[in-house]
Structure formats: structure tokens, C-alpha cells
PDB file of C-alpha atoms in Angstrom:
ATOM      1  CA  MET A   1     -11.635 -74.862 -22.463  1.00 41.00           C
ATOM      2  CA  ASP A   2     -13.256 -74.875 -19.432  1.00 44.00           C
ATOM      3  CA  GLN A   3     -16.344 -72.678 -18.553  1.00 45.00           C
ATOM      4  CA  PRO A   4     -15.887 -71.541 -15.007  1.00 46.00           C
ATOM      5  CA  SER A   5     -18.787 -69.310 -15.052  1.00 54.00           C
ATOM      6  CA  ARG A   6     -21.273 -72.283 -14.469  1.00 56.00           C
ATOM      7  CA  SER A   7     -20.368 -71.873 -10.850  1.00 83.00           C
ATOM      8  CA  LEU A   8     -21.848 -68.238 -10.821  1.00 95.00           C
ATOM      9  CA  THR A   9     -25.060 -69.319 -12.580  1.00 93.00           C
ATOM     10  CA  GLY A  10     -27.937 -67.235 -11.407  1.00 93.00           C
ATOM     11  CA  CYS A  11     -25.581 -64.815  -9.454  1.00 96.00           C
ATOM     12  CA  ALA A  12     -25.608 -61.210  -9.611  1.00 98.00           C
ATOM     13  CA  GLY A  13     -22.575 -59.272  -8.514  1.00 98.00           C
ATOM     14  CA  ILE A  14     -20.895 -55.669  -7.944  1.00 99.00           C
ATOM     15  CA  GLY A  15     -17.736 -53.869  -9.026  1.00 98.00           C
ATOM     16  CA  LEU A  16     -15.691 -53.631  -5.905  1.00 98.00           C
ATOM     17  CA  ARG A  17     -13.982 -50.095  -5.903  1.00 97.00           C
ATOM     18  CA  SER A  18     -11.340 -48.705  -3.356  1.00 96.00           C
ATOM     19  CA  GLU A  19     -13.815 -46.556  -1.711  1.00 97.00           C
ATOM     20  CA  HIS A  20     -15.898 -49.300  -0.459  1.00 98.00           C
ATOM     21  CA  TYR A  21     -12.953 -51.608   0.520  1.00 98.00           C
ATOM     22  CA  VAL A  22     -13.319 -51.273   4.509  1.00 98.00           C
ATOM     23  CA  GLU A  23     -17.314 -51.345   4.476  1.00 98.00           C
ATOM     24  CA  PHE A  24     -17.476 -54.251   2.071  1.00 98.00           C
ATOM     25  CA  ILE A  25     -15.307 -56.191   4.317  1.00 98.00           C
ATOM     26  CA  GLU A  26     -17.012 -55.340   7.569  1.00 98.00           C
ATOM     27  CA  SER A  27     -20.374 -55.598   6.263  1.00 98.00           C
ATOM     28  CA  ARG A  28     -20.083 -58.747   3.911  1.00 98.00           C
ATOM     29  CA  PRO A  29     -23.294 -57.744   1.701  1.00 98.00           C
ATOM     30  CA  PRO A  30     -25.514 -60.238   0.073  1.00 98.00           C
ATOM     31  CA  VAL A  31     -23.903 -60.424  -3.328  1.00 98.00           C
ATOM     32  CA  GLY A  32     -23.081 -63.214  -5.561  1.00 98.00           C
ATOM     33  CA  PHE A  33     -19.588 -62.389  -6.641  1.00 98.00           C
ATOM     34  CA  ILE A  34     -17.528 -59.329  -6.870  1.00 99.00           C
ATOM     35  CA  GLU A  35     -15.481 -58.006 -10.154  1.00 98.00           C
ATOM     36  CA  VAL A  36     -12.342 -55.830 -10.212  1.00 98.00           C
ATOM     37  CA  HIS A  37     -10.567 -54.107 -12.755  1.00 97.00           C
ATOM     38  CA  SER A  38      -7.333 -56.432 -13.349  1.00 98.00           C
ATOM     39  CA  GLU A  39      -4.761 -53.615 -13.799  1.00 96.00           C
ATOM     40  CA  ASN A  40      -5.527 -51.950 -10.549  1.00 96.00           C
ATOM     41  CA  TYR A  41      -3.880 -55.074  -8.784  1.00 97.00           C
ATOM     42  CA  PHE A  42      -0.882 -55.517 -11.007  1.00 96.00           C
ATOM     43  CA  GLY A  43       1.172 -53.955  -8.296  1.00 91.00           C
ATOM     44  CA  ARG A  44       2.628 -56.457  -6.035  1.00 86.00           C
ATOM     45  CA  GLY A  45       1.482 -55.948  -2.228  1.00 86.00           C
ATOM     46  CA  GLY A  46      -0.091 -52.699  -0.861  1.00 92.00           C
ATOM     47  CA  LYS A  47      -3.828 -51.647  -0.064  1.00 94.00           C
ATOM     48  CA  PRO A  48      -5.522 -52.776  -3.088  1.00 95.00           C
ATOM     49  CA  LEU A  49      -4.371 -56.230  -3.155  1.00 96.00           C
ATOM     50  CA  HIS A  50      -4.668 -56.750   0.722  1.00 97.00           C
ATOM     51  CA  PHE A  51      -8.297 -55.790   0.526  1.00 98.00           C
ATOM     52  CA  LEU A  52      -8.935 -57.905  -2.538  1.00 98.00           C
ATOM     53  CA  LYS A  53      -7.522 -61.021  -1.021  1.00 97.00           C
ATOM     54  CA  LEU A  54      -9.714 -60.414   2.012  1.00 98.00           C
ATOM     55  CA  ALA A  55     -12.838 -60.131  -0.152  1.00 98.00           C
ATOM     56  CA  ARG A  56     -11.852 -63.099  -2.103  1.00 98.00           C
ATOM     57  CA  GLU A  57     -11.833 -65.270   0.926  1.00 97.00           C
ATOM     58  CA  SER A  58     -15.677 -64.885   1.011  1.00 97.00           C
ATOM     59  CA  TYR A  59     -16.783 -64.104  -2.528  1.00 98.00           C
ATOM     60  CA  PRO A  60     -16.165 -65.679  -6.002  1.00 98.00           C
ATOM     61  CA  LEU A  61     -14.171 -63.076  -8.205  1.00 98.00           C
ATOM     62  CA  SER A  62     -14.306 -61.974 -11.768  1.00 98.00           C
ATOM     63  CA  LEU A  63     -11.056 -60.379 -13.266  1.00 99.00           C
ATOM     64  CA  HIS A  64     -11.951 -57.477 -15.712  1.00 98.00           C
ATOM     65  CA  GLY A  65      -9.094 -55.973 -17.805  1.00 97.00           C
ATOM     66  CA  VAL A  66      -9.113 -52.724 -19.657  1.00 94.00           C
ATOM     67  CA  GLY A  67      -5.578 -52.739 -20.992  1.00 92.00           C
ATOM     68  CA  LEU A  68      -5.467 -55.978 -23.272  1.00 94.00           C
ATOM     69  CA  SER A  69      -5.857 -53.842 -26.353  1.00 93.00           C
ATOM     70  CA  ILE A  70      -6.806 -56.976 -28.416  1.00 94.00           C
ATOM     71  CA  GLY A  71      -7.518 -55.180 -31.358  1.00 94.00           C
ATOM     72  CA  SER A  72      -4.269 -53.180 -31.713  1.00 92.00           C
ATOM     73  CA  VAL A  73      -1.474 -53.603 -34.178  1.00 92.00           C
ATOM     74  CA  ASP A  74       1.021 -53.199 -31.418  1.00 93.00           C
ATOM     75  CA  PRO A  75       2.437 -56.570 -30.219  1.00 94.00           C
ATOM     76  CA  LEU A  76       0.835 -58.213 -27.229  1.00 95.00           C
ATOM     77  CA  SER A  77       2.530 -56.935 -24.012  1.00 95.00           C
ATOM     78  CA  GLU A  78       4.331 -59.854 -22.390  1.00 96.00           C
ATOM     79  CA  PRO A  79       4.599 -58.011 -19.207  1.00 96.00           C
ATOM     80  CA  HIS A  80       0.875 -57.443 -19.059  1.00 96.00           C
ATOM     81  CA  LEU A  81       0.108 -60.989 -19.822  1.00 98.00           C
ATOM     82  CA  ALA A  82       2.820 -62.280 -17.092  1.00 98.00           C
ATOM     83  CA  ARG A  83       1.057 -60.095 -14.187  1.00 98.00           C
ATOM     84  CA  LEU A  84      -2.316 -61.054 -15.133  1.00 98.00           C
ATOM     85  CA  GLY A  85      -1.191 -64.865 -15.439  1.00 98.00           C
ATOM     86  CA  GLU A  86       0.051 -64.252 -11.912  1.00 98.00           C
ATOM     87  CA  LEU A  87      -3.170 -62.603 -10.366  1.00 98.00           C
ATOM     88  CA  ILE A  88      -5.202 -65.451 -11.920  1.00 98.00           C
ATOM     89  CA  GLU A  89      -2.896 -68.181 -10.208  1.00 98.00           C
ATOM     90  CA  MET A  90      -2.914 -66.298  -6.897  1.00 97.00           C
ATOM     91  CA  LEU A  91      -6.900 -65.161  -6.708  1.00 98.00           C
ATOM     92  CA  GLU A  92      -8.373 -68.272  -8.796  1.00 97.00           C
ATOM     93  CA  PRO A  93     -11.021 -65.996 -10.481  1.00 98.00           C
ATOM     94  CA  ALA A  94     -14.248 -67.618 -11.681  1.00 98.00           C
ATOM     95  CA  LEU A  95     -14.005 -65.182 -14.851  1.00 98.00           C
ATOM     96  CA  VAL A  96     -11.481 -63.513 -16.681  1.00 99.00           C
ATOM     97  CA  SER A  97     -12.376 -60.829 -19.273  1.00 98.00           C
ATOM     98  CA  ASP A  98     -11.230 -57.840 -21.397  1.00 98.00           C
ATOM     99  CA  HIS A  99     -12.722 -55.723 -23.977  1.00 97.00           C
ATOM    100  CA  LEU A 100     -13.320 -55.986 -27.847  1.00 97.00           C
ATOM    101  CA  CYS A 101     -11.318 -52.912 -28.918  1.00 94.00           C
ATOM    102  CA  TRP A 102      -8.101 -51.130 -29.214  1.00 82.00           C
ATOM    103  CA  SER A 103      -6.356 -48.718 -26.954  1.00 81.00           C
ATOM    104  CA  SER A 104      -2.650 -48.499 -28.025  1.00 73.00           C
ATOM    105  CA  VAL A 105      -0.948 -47.965 -31.232  1.00 74.00           C
ATOM    106  CA  GLY A 106       2.710 -47.311 -31.605  1.00 74.00           C
ATOM    107  CA  GLY A 107       3.404 -47.673 -27.751  1.00 76.00           C
ATOM    108  CA  ILE A 108       0.994 -44.916 -27.054  1.00 69.00           C
ATOM    109  CA  HIS A 109      -1.796 -45.553 -24.759  1.00 74.00           C
ATOM    110  CA  ALA A 110      -5.458 -43.838 -25.197  1.00 72.00           C
ATOM    111  CA  ASN A 111      -7.442 -43.538 -22.075  1.00 73.00           C
ATOM    112  CA  ASP A 112     -10.230 -44.959 -23.723  1.00 76.00           C
ATOM    113  CA  LEU A 113     -11.802 -48.428 -25.412  1.00 86.00           C
ATOM    114  CA  LEU A 114     -11.956 -47.699 -29.043  1.00 85.00           C
ATOM    115  CA  PRO A 115     -14.086 -49.494 -31.428  1.00 89.00           C
ATOM    116  CA  LEU A 116     -12.642 -51.486 -34.205  1.00 93.00           C
ATOM    117  CA  PRO A 117     -13.496 -51.597 -38.017  1.00 94.00           C
ATOM    118  CA  PHE A 118     -15.483 -54.678 -38.641  1.00 97.00           C
ATOM    119  CA  THR A 119     -13.848 -56.034 -41.330  1.00 98.00           C
ATOM    120  CA  GLY A 120     -12.447 -59.591 -42.428  1.00 97.00           C
ATOM    121  CA  GLU A 121      -8.852 -58.541 -41.683  1.00 98.00           C
ATOM    122  CA  ALA A 122      -9.603 -57.151 -38.372  1.00 97.00           C
ATOM    123  CA  LEU A 123     -11.325 -60.321 -37.640  1.00 98.00           C
ATOM    124  CA  SER A 124      -8.588 -62.669 -38.317  1.00 98.00           C
ATOM    125  CA  HIS A 125      -6.092 -60.387 -36.525  1.00 97.00           C
ATOM    126  CA  VAL A 126      -8.380 -60.131 -33.241  1.00 98.00           C
ATOM    127  CA  VAL A 127      -8.968 -64.119 -33.577  1.00 98.00           C
ATOM    128  CA  SER A 128      -5.193 -64.671 -33.640  1.00 98.00           C
ATOM    129  CA  ARG A 129      -4.365 -62.615 -30.670  1.00 98.00           C
ATOM    130  CA  VAL A 130      -7.284 -63.892 -28.705  1.00 98.00           C
ATOM    131  CA  GLN A 131      -5.821 -67.648 -29.240  1.00 98.00           C
ATOM    132  CA  ARG A 132      -2.305 -66.404 -28.314  1.00 98.00           C
ATOM    133  CA  VAL A 133      -3.936 -64.693 -24.949  1.00 98.00           C
ATOM    134  CA  GLN A 134      -5.574 -68.072 -24.219  1.00 99.00           C
ATOM    135  CA  GLU A 135      -2.672 -70.267 -24.928  1.00 98.00           C
ATOM    136  CA  ARG A 136      -0.687 -67.862 -22.598  1.00 98.00           C
ATOM    137  CA  LEU A 137      -2.953 -67.770 -20.025  1.00 98.00           C
ATOM    138  CA  ARG A 138      -3.963 -71.544 -20.082  1.00 98.00           C
ATOM    139  CA  ARG A 139      -7.729 -70.617 -19.802  1.00 98.00           C
ATOM    140  CA  ARG A 140     -10.664 -69.204 -21.988  1.00 98.00           C
ATOM    141  CA  ILE A 141     -11.284 -65.576 -21.720  1.00 99.00           C
ATOM    142  CA  LEU A 142     -14.375 -63.377 -22.353  1.00 99.00           C
ATOM    143  CA  LEU A 143     -14.660 -60.205 -24.737  1.00 99.00           C
ATOM    144  CA  GLU A 144     -17.003 -57.454 -23.926  1.00 98.00           C
ATOM    145  CA  ASN A 145     -18.761 -55.514 -26.619  1.00 98.00           C
ATOM    146  CA  VAL A 146     -17.784 -51.717 -26.110  1.00 96.00           C
ATOM    147  CA  SER A 147     -20.229 -48.952 -26.352  1.00 95.00           C
ATOM    148  CA  SER A 148     -19.217 -46.566 -29.374  1.00 91.00           C
ATOM    149  CA  TYR A 149     -20.063 -43.231 -30.786  1.00 91.00           C
ATOM    150  CA  MET A 150     -18.251 -43.569 -34.399  1.00 87.00           C
ATOM    151  CA  GLU A 151     -18.300 -46.005 -37.399  1.00 89.00           C
ATOM    152  CA  TYR A 152     -15.856 -47.009 -39.787  1.00 91.00           C
ATOM    153  CA  VAL A 153     -16.585 -46.629 -43.628  1.00 92.00           C
ATOM    154  CA  GLN A 154     -14.681 -49.663 -44.144  1.00 95.00           C
ATOM    155  CA  SER A 155     -16.867 -52.003 -41.757  1.00 92.00           C
ATOM    156  CA  ALA A 156     -18.255 -54.927 -43.739  1.00 96.00           C
ATOM    157  CA  MET A 157     -20.415 -56.384 -41.163  1.00 97.00           C
ATOM    158  CA  PRO A 158     -22.586 -55.464 -38.134  1.00 97.00           C
ATOM    159  CA  GLU A 159     -20.766 -55.391 -34.705  1.00 97.00           C
ATOM    160  CA  TRP A 160     -22.627 -58.477 -33.580  1.00 98.00           C
ATOM    161  CA  GLU A 161     -21.909 -60.361 -36.308  1.00 98.00           C
ATOM    162  CA  PHE A 162     -17.995 -59.600 -35.698  1.00 98.00           C
ATOM    163  CA  LEU A 163     -18.369 -60.399 -32.168  1.00 98.00           C
ATOM    164  CA  ALA A 164     -20.152 -63.700 -32.773  1.00 98.00           C
ATOM    165  CA  GLU A 165     -17.466 -64.909 -35.204  1.00 98.00           C
ATOM    166  CA  VAL A 166     -14.394 -63.638 -33.002  1.00 99.00           C
ATOM    167  CA  ALA A 167     -16.161 -66.157 -30.305  1.00 99.00           C
ATOM    168  CA  ARG A 168     -16.604 -69.015 -33.015  1.00 98.00           C
ATOM    169  CA  ARG A 169     -13.338 -68.821 -34.347  1.00 98.00           C
ATOM    170  CA  SER A 170     -11.349 -68.319 -31.208  1.00 99.00           C
ATOM    171  CA  GLY A 171     -12.884 -70.131 -28.764  1.00 98.00           C
ATOM    172  CA  CYS A 172     -13.528 -67.311 -26.371  1.00 99.00           C
ATOM    173  CA  GLY A 173     -16.641 -66.354 -24.506  1.00 99.00           C
ATOM    174  CA  ILE A 174     -18.441 -63.290 -24.634  1.00 99.00           C
ATOM    175  CA  LEU A 175     -19.222 -60.858 -21.727  1.00 99.00           C
ATOM    176  CA  LEU A 176     -22.484 -59.213 -23.137  1.00 99.00           C
ATOM    177  CA  ASP A 177     -22.864 -55.496 -21.761  1.00 98.00           C
ATOM    178  CA  VAL A 178     -26.544 -54.934 -22.157  1.00 99.00           C
ATOM    179  CA  ASN A 179     -25.998 -51.024 -21.301  1.00 98.00           C
ATOM    180  CA  ASN A 180     -23.474 -50.883 -24.242  1.00 98.00           C
ATOM    181  CA  ILE A 181     -25.922 -52.486 -26.625  1.00 98.00           C
ATOM    182  CA  PHE A 182     -28.391 -50.102 -25.559  1.00 98.00           C
ATOM    183  CA  VAL A 183     -26.247 -46.978 -25.809  1.00 98.00           C
ATOM    184  CA  SER A 184     -24.676 -48.060 -29.411  1.00 97.00           C
ATOM    185  CA  ALA A 185     -28.190 -48.901 -30.583  1.00 97.00           C
ATOM    186  CA  HIS A 186     -29.479 -45.228 -29.848  1.00 96.00           C
ATOM    187  CA  ASN A 187     -26.080 -43.836 -31.388  1.00 95.00           C
ATOM    188  CA  HIS A 188     -25.992 -45.598 -34.507  1.00 95.00           C
ATOM    189  CA  GLY A 189     -29.790 -46.384 -35.196  1.00 95.00           C
ATOM    190  CA  PHE A 190     -29.931 -50.193 -35.044  1.00 97.00           C
ATOM    191  CA  GLU A 191     -32.557 -52.347 -33.181  1.00 98.00           C
ATOM    192  CA  ALA A 192     -31.052 -53.451 -29.775  1.00 98.00           C
ATOM    193  CA  MET A 193     -33.020 -56.965 -29.972  1.00 98.00           C
ATOM    194  CA  ARG A 194     -31.362 -57.681 -33.197  1.00 98.00           C
ATOM    195  CA  TYR A 195     -28.293 -57.625 -31.596  1.00 98.00           C
ATOM    196  CA  LEU A 196     -29.117 -59.893 -28.820  1.00 98.00           C
ATOM    197  CA  ARG A 197     -30.646 -62.345 -31.313  1.00 98.00           C
ATOM    198  CA  ALA A 198     -27.624 -62.489 -33.356  1.00 98.00           C
ATOM    199  CA  ILE A 199     -25.644 -63.538 -30.380  1.00 98.00           C
ATOM    200  CA  PRO A 200     -25.055 -67.571 -29.831  1.00 98.00           C
ATOM    201  CA  ARG A 201     -26.822 -68.431 -26.623  1.00 96.00           C
ATOM    202  CA  GLN A 202     -24.076 -70.744 -25.393  1.00 96.00           C
ATOM    203  CA  VAL A 203     -21.069 -68.323 -25.579  1.00 98.00           C
ATOM    204  CA  VAL A 204     -22.373 -65.576 -23.497  1.00 98.00           C
ATOM    205  CA  GLU A 205     -20.874 -66.249 -19.829  1.00 98.00           C
ATOM    206  CA  GLU A 206     -21.613 -62.859 -18.037  1.00 99.00           C
ATOM    207  CA  ILE A 207     -23.500 -59.857 -18.625  1.00 99.00           C
ATOM    208  CA  HIS A 208     -22.739 -56.476 -17.412  1.00 99.00           C
ATOM    209  CA  LEU A 209     -25.279 -53.666 -16.504  1.00 99.00           C
ATOM    210  CA  ALA A 210     -24.576 -49.970 -16.106  1.00 98.00           C
ATOM    211  CA  GLY A 211     -25.771 -46.470 -16.130  1.00 96.00           C
ATOM    212  CA  PHE A 212     -25.476 -44.041 -19.100  1.00 95.00           C
ATOM    213  CA  THR A 213     -25.600 -40.191 -19.364  1.00 96.00           C
ATOM    214  CA  ARG A 214     -27.295 -38.218 -22.094  1.00 93.00           C
ATOM    215  CA  LYS A 215     -25.379 -35.474 -24.054  1.00 92.00           C
ATOM    216  CA  PRO A 216     -27.121 -33.035 -26.529  1.00 88.00           C
ATOM    217  CA  VAL A 217     -25.332 -32.695 -29.965  1.00 87.00           C
ATOM    218  CA  GLY A 218     -27.553 -29.841 -31.357  1.00 83.00           C
ATOM    219  CA  GLY A 219     -30.549 -29.971 -33.276  1.00 84.00           C
ATOM    220  CA  GLY A 220     -32.734 -31.523 -30.605  1.00 82.00           C
ATOM    221  CA  ALA A 221     -30.669 -34.704 -30.970  1.00 88.00           C
ATOM    222  CA  GLU A 222     -28.466 -36.334 -28.219  1.00 93.00           C
ATOM    223  CA  ILE A 223     -26.152 -39.421 -27.798  1.00 94.00           C
ATOM    224  CA  LEU A 224     -25.935 -41.561 -24.968  1.00 95.00           C
ATOM    225  CA  ILE A 225     -22.591 -41.982 -23.270  1.00 93.00           C
ATOM    226  CA  ASP A 226     -21.625 -44.847 -20.960  1.00 93.00           C
ATOM    227  CA  THR A 227     -20.490 -43.341 -18.109  1.00 94.00           C
ATOM    228  CA  HIS A 228     -20.938 -45.787 -15.394  1.00 94.00           C
ATOM    229  CA  SER A 229     -22.285 -42.956 -13.100  1.00 93.00           C
ATOM    230  CA  ALA A 230     -25.928 -43.494 -12.679  1.00 96.00           C
ATOM    231  CA  PRO A 231     -28.359 -46.338 -11.830  1.00 97.00           C
ATOM    232  CA  VAL A 232     -29.312 -48.607 -14.509  1.00 98.00           C
ATOM    233  CA  ALA A 233     -32.027 -47.126 -16.685  1.00 98.00           C
ATOM    234  CA  GLU A 234     -35.310 -48.541 -16.866  1.00 98.00           C
ATOM    235  CA  ALA A 235     -35.079 -49.209 -20.556  1.00 98.00           C
ATOM    236  CA  VAL A 236     -32.093 -51.139 -19.790  1.00 98.00           C
ATOM    237  CA  TRP A 237     -33.571 -53.216 -17.253  1.00 98.00           C
ATOM    238  CA  THR A 238     -36.157 -54.203 -19.977  1.00 97.00           C
ATOM    239  CA  LEU A 239     -33.565 -55.098 -22.500  1.00 98.00           C
ATOM    240  CA  TYR A 240     -31.791 -57.004 -19.695  1.00 98.00           C
ATOM    241  CA  ALA A 241     -35.013 -59.227 -19.193  1.00 96.00           C
ATOM    242  CA  ALA A 242     -35.097 -59.840 -22.910  1.00 96.00           C
ATOM    243  CA  ALA A 243     -31.292 -61.128 -22.523  1.00 98.00           C
ATOM    244  CA  LEU A 244     -32.192 -63.357 -19.796  1.00 97.00           C
ATOM    245  CA  GLU A 245     -35.105 -65.104 -21.768  1.00 95.00           C
ATOM    246  CA  ARG A 246     -32.591 -65.562 -24.625  1.00 97.00           C
ATOM    247  CA  PHE A 247     -29.238 -66.582 -22.625  1.00 97.00           C
ATOM    248  CA  GLY A 248     -30.739 -67.579 -19.181  1.00 95.00           C
ATOM    249  CA  PRO A 249     -29.717 -66.806 -15.676  1.00 96.00           C
ATOM    250  CA  VAL A 250     -25.959 -65.585 -16.855  1.00 96.00           C
ATOM    251  CA  PRO A 251     -23.776 -64.167 -13.941  1.00 98.00           C
ATOM    252  CA  THR A 252     -24.676 -60.586 -14.160  1.00 98.00           C
ATOM    253  CA  LEU A 253     -22.455 -57.648 -12.830  1.00 98.00           C
ATOM    254  CA  VAL A 254     -23.478 -54.107 -11.967  1.00 98.00           C
ATOM    255  CA  GLU A 255     -20.741 -51.616 -12.801  1.00 97.00           C
ATOM    256  CA  TRP A 256     -20.580 -48.149 -11.138  1.00 97.00           C
ATOM    257  CA  ASP A 257     -17.171 -46.172 -11.559  1.00 94.00           C
ATOM    258  CA  ALA A 258     -17.932 -42.549 -11.421  1.00 92.00           C
ATOM    259  CA  ASP A 259     -19.852 -40.552  -9.046  1.00 94.00           C
ATOM    260  CA  LEU A 260     -19.797 -43.621  -6.874  1.00 96.00           C
ATOM    261  CA  PRO A 261     -22.881 -44.002  -4.393  1.00 97.00           C
ATOM    262  CA  PRO A 262     -23.003 -45.487  -0.957  1.00 98.00           C
ATOM    263  CA  LEU A 263     -22.501 -49.185  -1.092  1.00 98.00           C
ATOM    264  CA  PRO A 264     -26.241 -50.048  -0.317  1.00 98.00           C
ATOM    265  CA  VAL A 265     -27.161 -48.637  -3.645  1.00 98.00           C
ATOM    266  CA  LEU A 266     -24.859 -50.873  -5.609  1.00 98.00           C
ATOM    267  CA  VAL A 267     -26.144 -54.031  -3.693  1.00 98.00           C
ATOM    268  CA  ALA A 268     -29.835 -52.947  -4.413  1.00 98.00           C
ATOM    269  CA  GLU A 269     -28.990 -52.706  -8.303  1.00 98.00           C
ATOM    270  CA  ALA A 270     -27.547 -56.162  -7.853  1.00 98.00           C
ATOM    271  CA  ALA A 271     -30.344 -57.459  -5.891  1.00 98.00           C
ATOM    272  CA  LYS A 272     -32.781 -56.273  -8.794  1.00 98.00           C
ATOM    273  CA  ALA A 273     -30.804 -58.080 -11.116  1.00 98.00           C
ATOM    274  CA  ARG A 274     -30.991 -61.163  -9.019  1.00 97.00           C
ATOM    275  CA  SER A 275     -34.660 -60.814  -8.726  1.00 97.00           C
ATOM    276  CA  LEU A 276     -35.059 -60.841 -12.480  1.00 96.00           C
ATOM    277  CA  MET A 277     -33.130 -64.255 -12.638  1.00 94.00           C
ATOM    278  CA  GLU A 278     -34.769 -66.077  -9.425  1.00 90.00           C
ATOM    279  CA  LEU A 279     -37.587 -67.689 -11.730  1.00 74.00           C
ATOM    280  CA  ARG A 280     -34.890 -69.527 -13.639  1.00 60.00           C
ATOM    281  CA  HIS A 281     -32.166 -70.441 -11.124  1.00 57.00           C
ATOM    282  CA  ALA A 282     -31.019 -69.654  -7.624  1.00 53.00           C
ATOM    283  CA  CYS A 283     -27.590 -68.444  -6.797  1.00 55.00           C
ATOM    284  CA  ALA A 284     -25.750 -71.380  -5.281  1.00 46.00           C
ATOM    285  CA  ALA A 285     -24.532 -70.420  -1.588  1.00 43.00           C
TER     286      ALA A 285
END
């Protein structure tokens, strides 16, 4: 399958949220691309799609889903895939992605991206579903590693091995969320660099950065939560620099979804990511 992310090599973008629609269209900030949650545009017509089409006239687009539930045992949603396919045809995004997780069972949807047990059975199940999605959409998709706060006793391999094997067997790409790696490494006690070293260079087609919050859990301990409500932490910037060393100037997206700051703050975060990539590659105009 093709690898459309090549056109975004060296670029840093931001997530476009409804609070910033008008200002973004009017100011046209210097970002390399925009990303939106696909499901927010499943409605036909209306304000969201109107502004997205306007933005798309000037910026490359990444469609990032939260509802595919690729790891669920429920059947894949044909209406979901049909509407996603329509959006892809309409907007011609450079990247299409979702999460390596499950979020529904028995027709009931959880308002969360839940981790999978890392077993051989789950691996075969996910690979089969990814292949069906890619056949249905007629393009390669990316899967993102999620942050996690629990582990399954049934898991037979580490997350990084599971993710790399999904990509190898299915032909999908990886959207590597560096903040999620940092969060999960803290919560589960593994080495973040070990995760980076285990992922094949050629399959990482996008990187995500975001902010986290700290939550005390008693006894002086704390967990990190991927809230997308703060600037990228310095420790995550450091890990991102290591990711650039391994994977090159991969298109990078700064996510911020809660306690949304003024648009210039987001643009500045993207500029920082871009500056870390400039030694390798300049973003094409």
C-alpha cells in the first residue's frame, strides 16, 4: 500500500478543535498540517464540516479516529467504515489513523480507549480486522499505541512487541504516541527507550505529542494520566528527541483536547517540535 505520510516528512501540526475554527481560518497559522477526530465529522453538512473544508483548502489533513474499536470482539461497524470512507474520498487526507485498543463490547460503547491483552489470540484477531479495514478503505491505516493504567495477567508479550507484530503482519503503519509511551512506562515500570528501540524504523509514519497530569494514588506514589490538557512535558520532549534520532523527521502532531489554550500556544508547541526536526529535513511548502 502507498505511504502518503512522505508528503508530510519534517512537518509539525496541531489538532484543530471547534473553539479555534474561526481564528484558525482567519489567521492561517504556520503549521505543517492539521488533524481532526474523524467521528466529529460523520454528520453530513453543518458547521464542523464547513470549517474543516475551508481549512483543508490550505493545509494537509490527518484523520484520526477514536471509534474503530479494532480490538473488540464485536463485528466491525459497517456504517462507521462507510462514513469514514466517504470522508476520505471527500477530504483526501494524507494520513488515516485510529487506536490499538477496544472501546465496545456487546454493542455497548465505553467512553475510553481500553488496552488489549497482549496474547497470540488477540494478535491474530487484531491483524485480521486491520486487514479488513484496509481492504474496505482501500488504503493503509496507522494504529496508535494508547496510554494504559492496568495490565492483563494473560499477556504473553510486551506491548511494543505486540504493536510491531501487528504492523508486520497486517501491513499497517504505526502512529507512535511518545507521550503515551512515557506515561505507560512510568505507570508500569518499563524503560521508555526499550519501547522505541523495539519498533521498526520503517513503519512509524506519524508521532503524537501531548501533555499529561499526575494523580496521587497513596503511599507517596502517583500515576500519570494522558489528559491532553497541558503543555508537552520536558521529559517527553527529551524522549521525542530520541524518537527523532531513531525514526527520522516523522510528521508530528501536538494534541490538546481539554482546558484548551489560545491558538498561539498550540502553534508554539508545534513550532518547538518543528525546530527539533529542522536539522534533518525542512517541511515542504
